[in-house]
Amino acid sequence: MSTDSPTTNHRTNWLPSAVNKTVHRLAIASLASQIGIIVTGGAVRLTKSGLGCSQWPNCVPGSMTPVPEQGIHGLIEFGNRMLTFVLVVIAVAMIVSIWRMRSTNKTIYGLSIALLAGIPAQAVIGGITVLTKLNPWVVSLHFIVSATMVMAATLLVNRTGALRRGEASLGKPAGTTQQFLAWTILATSALAIVLGTVVTGTGPHAGDANAPRHLFDPYFVTRLHVVPVYLLVAATLIALFLAMRNSEDKQLRTPLILMTAVVVLQGVIGYTQYFNGLPILLVIFHMLGASLLAAAAINVWDRTTQKFPF
C-alpha cells in the first residue's frame, strides 16, 4: 500500500485546517504590504531616484547592488527593489497558511496565488520602466497593476475575516439601487485612479530630470481627472444617506463611512497640493490616498453586490 498520502498529510498537519487569526492577519499583512510598496515606489519617483539603479535586473552594469557613484538615489531605488522580497515572504506565508484549505476555500486560495503571481509581473513592469527611462505610460501601468493587487488583497481580507468569524458569506446582497451605486463607486474610483496616473505623467515629478513626460495640457488633464471624482462623491454620499435611512443596509454603513472619509481626505489633499505647487510630502499622501481609495471602493462593491465568489 502506498504511503504517499499519509506522509503528505503528516507533513502538513501543523498547518491550519480552518481560517484562524493567523490566516486573517496574513491577509491584512498582504493588503498593508501592497499599499506600502505603492507609497515607497512613489517616494522613489518623488526623490528623483527613479533611475538610481540604471539597469534591470542588475542595479548597474555588472552589479546587483548600487555603487558609491549612484549616491543616495541608488540606495533609495535599490531599497525599494528589496521590499519586493518582503511581499514574496508574506505572499508565500499566506499560501502556506491556507494550504490544507485550498480545496474547500478555492477563492481565498486563488486570490493568494494571484497576489504571489503579481509580484514577478510587477518586477518585469518595473524593469521595463527602468529600461524605457521612466516612460510615463509604463509608470502608469506599474501603478494601475499595484492598485489592482490592493483590490485583490482587500477581497482576501474580507473573506478571511468572515471565515474566521464562522460566517459563510459577507451577508445578503443589497437592493438594486445600492448595487447600482456600488458599481458606480467602483467604476468612478477606477477611472479617477487611471486618469490620476495621466495627471502624474504630465506633472513635474518624473523620477529623473531627463525622464520623458506627457505633452498634455496640465490644466486640462487635471480637470478631466476631477470629473469622475465628482461623480464618485455624489454616488458615495447618496449610498451613505440611503444606508443610514434603511435598516436593511446597516451592514453597508461602516464601509460607506470609510469610503466617504477616503474620498474627502483625497479631495482635500488633491486640491491642497494643486494650489501649492505639488509639494512632495502631499503628493506622497495623495498616492497613499489613491491606494486607500482602491481598497475602500472594492470593499463597498464587494459587500454590496456579493458578485465576487466567496
Coordinates of C-alpha atoms in Angstrom, one line a residue:
M1 CA 0.0 0.0 0.0
S2 CA 1.3 3.5 -0.9
T3 CA 2.2 5.8 2.0
D4 CA 2.4 8.9 -0.1
S5 CA -0.9 10.4 1.1
P6 CA -0.3 9.7 4.8
T7 CA 3.2 11.1 4.5
T8 CA 1.9 14.2 2.8
N9 CA -0.8 14.7 5.4
H10 CA 1.7 14.2 8.2
R11 CA 3.9 16.9 6.8
T12 CA 1.1 19.4 6.7
N13 CA -0.7 18.5 9.9
W14 CA 0.8 21.6 11.6
L15 CA -0.9 23.9 9.2
P16 CA -4.3 25.4 10.0
S17 CA -7.3 23.4 8.8
A18 CA -9.6 26.4 9.1
V19 CA -9.2 30.2 8.8
N20 CA -7.9 31.5 12.1
K21 CA -6.4 34.7 13.5
T22 CA -3.0 34.0 11.9
V23 CA -4.5 33.5 8.4
H24 CA -6.5 36.6 8.7
R25 CA -3.5 38.6 9.9
L26 CA -1.5 37.4 7.0
A27 CA -4.3 38.6 4.7
I28 CA -4.1 42.0 6.4
A29 CA -0.3 42.0 6.0
S30 CA -0.8 41.3 2.3
L31 CA -3.0 44.3 2.0
A32 CA -0.7 46.6 4.0
S33 CA 2.4 45.5 2.1
Q34 CA 0.7 46.1 -1.3
I35 CA -0.2 49.6 -0.2
G36 CA 3.3 50.1 1.3
I37 CA 5.0 49.2 -2.0
I38 CA 3.0 51.9 -3.8
V39 CA 3.9 54.5 -1.2
T40 CA 7.6 53.6 -1.3
G41 CA 7.6 53.4 -5.1
G42 CA 6.1 57.0 -5.1
A43 CA 8.9 58.1 -2.8
V44 CA 11.5 56.7 -5.3
R45 CA 9.9 58.9 -8.0
L46 CA 9.5 62.0 -5.9
T47 CA 13.1 61.9 -4.7
K48 CA 14.2 61.7 -8.3
S49 CA 15.6 58.3 -7.7
G50 CA 13.7 56.5 -10.4
L51 CA 16.9 55.8 -12.3
G52 CA 19.0 55.4 -9.2
C53 CA 19.6 51.9 -10.5
S54 CA 20.1 52.4 -14.2
Q55 CA 19.8 48.7 -15.2
W56 CA 17.5 45.8 -14.5
P57 CA 17.7 43.2 -13.0
N58 CA 21.2 44.5 -12.1
C59 CA 21.3 47.9 -10.4
V60 CA 24.2 49.0 -12.5
P61 CA 26.2 47.1 -15.2
G62 CA 27.9 44.2 -13.6
S63 CA 26.5 44.7 -10.1
M64 CA 23.2 43.7 -8.5
T65 CA 23.7 46.4 -5.8
P66 CA 24.3 50.1 -6.1
V67 CA 27.8 51.5 -6.3
P68 CA 29.0 54.7 -4.5
E69 CA 28.7 56.7 -7.7
Q70 CA 25.0 56.2 -7.6
G71 CA 24.8 58.1 -4.3
I72 CA 21.6 58.3 -2.2
H73 CA 19.4 57.8 -5.3
G74 CA 20.9 54.3 -5.9
L75 CA 20.3 53.3 -2.3
I76 CA 16.7 54.6 -2.4
E77 CA 15.9 52.7 -5.7
F78 CA 17.7 49.6 -4.5
G79 CA 15.9 49.7 -1.2
N80 CA 12.5 49.8 -2.9
R81 CA 13.5 46.8 -5.1
M82 CA 14.4 44.9 -1.9
L83 CA 10.9 45.4 -0.5
T84 CA 9.7 43.1 -3.2
F85 CA 11.2 40.2 -1.2
V86 CA 9.0 41.3 1.8
L87 CA 6.0 40.9 -0.4
V88 CA 7.2 37.5 -1.6
V89 CA 7.6 36.3 2.0
I90 CA 4.1 37.5 3.0
A91 CA 2.5 36.0 -0.1
V92 CA 4.2 32.6 0.3
A93 CA 3.3 32.6 4.0
M94 CA -0.3 33.3 3.1
I95 CA -0.4 30.4 0.6
V96 CA 1.2 28.0 3.1
S97 CA -1.2 29.0 5.9
I98 CA -4.3 28.0 3.7
W99 CA -2.6 25.0 2.0
R100 CA -4.8 22.5 3.8
M101 CA -7.9 24.5 2.9
R102 CA -7.1 25.0 -0.8
S103 CA -9.8 22.6 -2.0
T104 CA -12.5 23.9 0.3
N105 CA -11.7 27.6 0.1
K106 CA -10.8 28.0 -3.5
T107 CA -11.5 31.7 -3.7
I108 CA -9.0 32.7 -0.9
Y109 CA -6.5 30.2 -2.4
G110 CA -6.9 31.7 -5.8
L111 CA -6.6 35.3 -4.5
S112 CA -3.4 34.3 -2.7
I113 CA -1.9 32.7 -5.8
A114 CA -2.9 35.9 -7.8
L115 CA -1.1 38.1 -5.2
L116 CA 2.0 36.0 -5.5
A117 CA 1.9 35.9 -9.3
G118 CA 1.5 39.6 -9.4
I119 CA 4.9 40.2 -7.7
P120 CA 7.1 38.9 -10.6
A121 CA 4.7 40.6 -13.1
Q122 CA 5.3 43.9 -11.3
A123 CA 9.0 43.2 -11.2
V124 CA 9.0 42.8 -15.0
I125 CA 7.0 46.0 -15.5
G126 CA 9.4 47.7 -13.1
G127 CA 12.3 46.5 -15.3
I128 CA 10.6 47.9 -18.4
T129 CA 10.1 51.2 -16.6
V130 CA 13.8 51.5 -16.0
L131 CA 14.8 50.3 -19.5
T132 CA 12.4 52.9 -21.1
K133 CA 13.9 55.6 -18.9
L134 CA 10.6 56.1 -16.9
N135 CA 8.2 56.3 -19.8
P136 CA 5.1 57.7 -18.2
W137 CA 2.8 55.2 -19.8
V138 CA 4.8 52.3 -18.3
V139 CA 4.9 54.1 -15.0
S140 CA 1.1 54.4 -15.1
L141 CA 0.7 50.7 -15.8
H142 CA 3.0 49.9 -12.9
F143 CA 0.7 51.9 -10.6
I144 CA -2.5 50.5 -12.0
V145 CA -1.4 46.9 -11.6
S146 CA -0.4 47.7 -8.0
A147 CA -3.9 49.2 -7.4
T148 CA -5.4 46.1 -8.8
M149 CA -3.4 44.0 -6.4
V150 CA -4.6 46.2 -3.5
M151 CA -8.1 45.4 -4.5
A152 CA -7.4 41.6 -4.7
A153 CA -5.8 41.8 -1.2
T154 CA -8.9 43.6 0.1
L155 CA -11.1 40.8 -1.2
L156 CA -8.9 38.4 0.6
V157 CA -9.2 40.3 3.9
N158 CA -13.0 40.4 3.6
R159 CA -13.2 36.6 3.1
T160 CA -10.7 35.5 5.7
G161 CA -12.3 37.9 8.2
A162 CA -15.8 36.4 7.6
L163 CA -14.5 32.8 7.7
R164 CA -12.6 33.5 10.9
R165 CA -15.9 34.6 12.4
G166 CA -17.6 31.4 11.2
E167 CA -19.6 33.1 8.5
A168 CA -20.1 31.5 5.1
S169 CA -20.7 34.8 3.3
L170 CA -20.5 38.6 3.6
G171 CA -24.2 38.8 4.1
K172 CA -27.0 39.1 1.6
P173 CA -26.7 41.4 -1.4
A174 CA -28.2 44.9 -1.1
G175 CA -31.1 46.2 -3.1
T176 CA -31.0 47.3 -6.8
T177 CA -30.3 50.9 -6.0
Q178 CA -27.4 50.3 -3.7
Q179 CA -25.9 47.8 -6.1
F180 CA -26.1 50.4 -8.9
L181 CA -24.4 52.9 -6.6
A182 CA -21.7 50.4 -5.7
W183 CA -21.0 49.7 -9.3
T184 CA -20.8 53.5 -9.9
I185 CA -18.4 53.9 -6.9
L186 CA -16.1 51.2 -8.2
A187 CA -16.2 52.4 -11.8
T188 CA -15.6 56.1 -11.0
S189 CA -12.9 55.2 -8.5
A190 CA -11.1 53.1 -11.1
L191 CA -11.4 55.9 -13.7
A192 CA -10.2 58.5 -11.2
I193 CA -7.1 56.4 -10.5
V194 CA -6.3 55.8 -14.2
L195 CA -6.8 59.5 -15.0
G196 CA -4.7 60.4 -12.0
T197 CA -1.8 58.5 -13.5
V198 CA -2.1 60.6 -16.6
V199 CA -2.0 63.8 -14.5
T200 CA 1.1 62.5 -12.7
G201 CA 2.7 61.7 -16.1
T202 CA 2.1 65.2 -17.1
G203 CA 3.3 66.8 -13.9
P204 CA 6.8 67.8 -12.7
H205 CA 7.7 64.7 -10.6
A206 CA 9.1 62.4 -13.3
G207 CA 11.5 60.5 -11.1
D208 CA 14.5 61.8 -13.1
A209 CA 15.4 65.1 -14.6
N210 CA 15.7 63.5 -18.1
A211 CA 12.6 61.3 -17.9
P212 CA 10.0 61.8 -20.7
R213 CA 6.7 63.5 -19.9
H214 CA 3.3 63.6 -21.4
L215 CA 2.8 66.6 -23.5
F216 CA -0.8 67.2 -22.4
D217 CA -2.0 70.5 -21.0
P218 CA -1.7 70.0 -17.2
Y219 CA -4.8 72.2 -16.5
F220 CA -6.9 70.1 -18.9
V221 CA -5.9 66.7 -17.7
T222 CA -6.3 67.8 -14.1
R223 CA -9.9 69.0 -14.8
L224 CA -10.6 65.7 -16.7
H225 CA -9.4 63.8 -13.7
V226 CA -11.8 65.6 -11.4
V227 CA -14.9 64.7 -13.4
P228 CA -15.2 61.1 -12.2
V229 CA -14.3 62.3 -8.7
Y230 CA -17.4 64.5 -8.6
L231 CA -19.5 61.5 -9.7
L232 CA -17.8 59.4 -7.1
V233 CA -18.6 61.9 -4.4
A234 CA -22.2 62.0 -5.4
A235 CA -22.6 58.2 -5.6
T236 CA -20.9 57.8 -2.2
L237 CA -23.0 60.4 -0.4
I238 CA -26.2 59.1 -1.8
A239 CA -25.3 55.5 -0.9
L240 CA -24.4 56.5 2.6
F241 CA -27.6 58.5 3.0
L242 CA -29.7 55.5 1.9
A243 CA -27.8 53.1 4.2
M244 CA -28.3 55.4 7.2
R245 CA -32.1 55.5 6.5
N246 CA -32.6 51.9 5.7
S247 CA -32.0 49.4 8.5
E248 CA -31.7 46.6 5.9
D249 CA -28.5 48.2 4.7
K250 CA -26.9 48.7 8.1
Q251 CA -24.1 46.3 7.1
L252 CA -23.0 48.9 4.5
R253 CA -22.8 51.8 6.9
T254 CA -19.2 51.2 8.0
P255 CA -17.8 50.5 4.5
L256 CA -19.6 53.6 3.2
I257 CA -18.4 55.8 6.1
L258 CA -14.8 54.6 5.4
M259 CA -15.4 55.3 1.7
T260 CA -16.6 58.8 2.5
A261 CA -13.6 59.5 4.7
V262 CA -11.2 58.4 2.0
V263 CA -12.9 60.5 -0.7
V264 CA -13.0 63.6 1.5
L265 CA -9.3 63.1 2.5
Q266 CA -8.3 62.6 -1.1
G267 CA -10.2 65.7 -2.2
V268 CA -8.6 67.9 0.5
I269 CA -5.1 66.6 -0.3
G270 CA -5.7 66.9 -4.1
Y271 CA -6.8 70.5 -4.0
T272 CA -4.2 71.5 -1.5
Q273 CA -1.3 70.0 -3.5
Y274 CA -2.6 71.5 -6.7
F275 CA -2.8 75.0 -5.4
N276 CA 0.5 74.8 -3.6
G277 CA 2.8 73.6 -6.5
L278 CA 2.6 69.9 -5.8
P279 CA 4.9 69.6 -2.7
I280 CA 6.5 66.2 -2.4
L281 CA 5.0 65.3 1.0
L282 CA 1.4 66.0 -0.1
V283 CA 2.0 64.0 -3.3
I284 CA 3.1 61.0 -1.3
F285 CA 0.0 61.3 0.9
H286 CA -2.1 61.6 -2.3
M287 CA -0.6 58.3 -3.5
L288 CA -1.4 56.7 -0.2
G289 CA -4.9 58.1 -0.5
A290 CA -5.2 56.5 -4.0
S291 CA -4.3 53.2 -2.6
L292 CA -6.9 53.5 0.2
L293 CA -9.4 54.6 -2.4
A294 CA -8.9 51.4 -4.4
A295 CA -9.3 49.3 -1.2
A296 CA -12.4 51.3 0.0
A297 CA -14.1 51.1 -3.4
I298 CA -13.7 47.4 -3.9
N299 CA -14.8 46.8 -0.2
V300 CA -18.1 48.7 -0.8
W301 CA -18.7 46.9 -4.1
D302 CA -17.9 43.5 -2.6
R303 CA -20.1 43.9 0.4
T304 CA -23.0 45.4 -1.6
T305 CA -23.2 43.3 -4.7
Q306 CA -21.8 39.9 -3.5
K307 CA -20.7 39.4 -7.1
F308 CA -17.2 38.1 -6.4
P309 CA -17.2 34.4 -5.4
F310 CA -16.9 33.8 -1.7

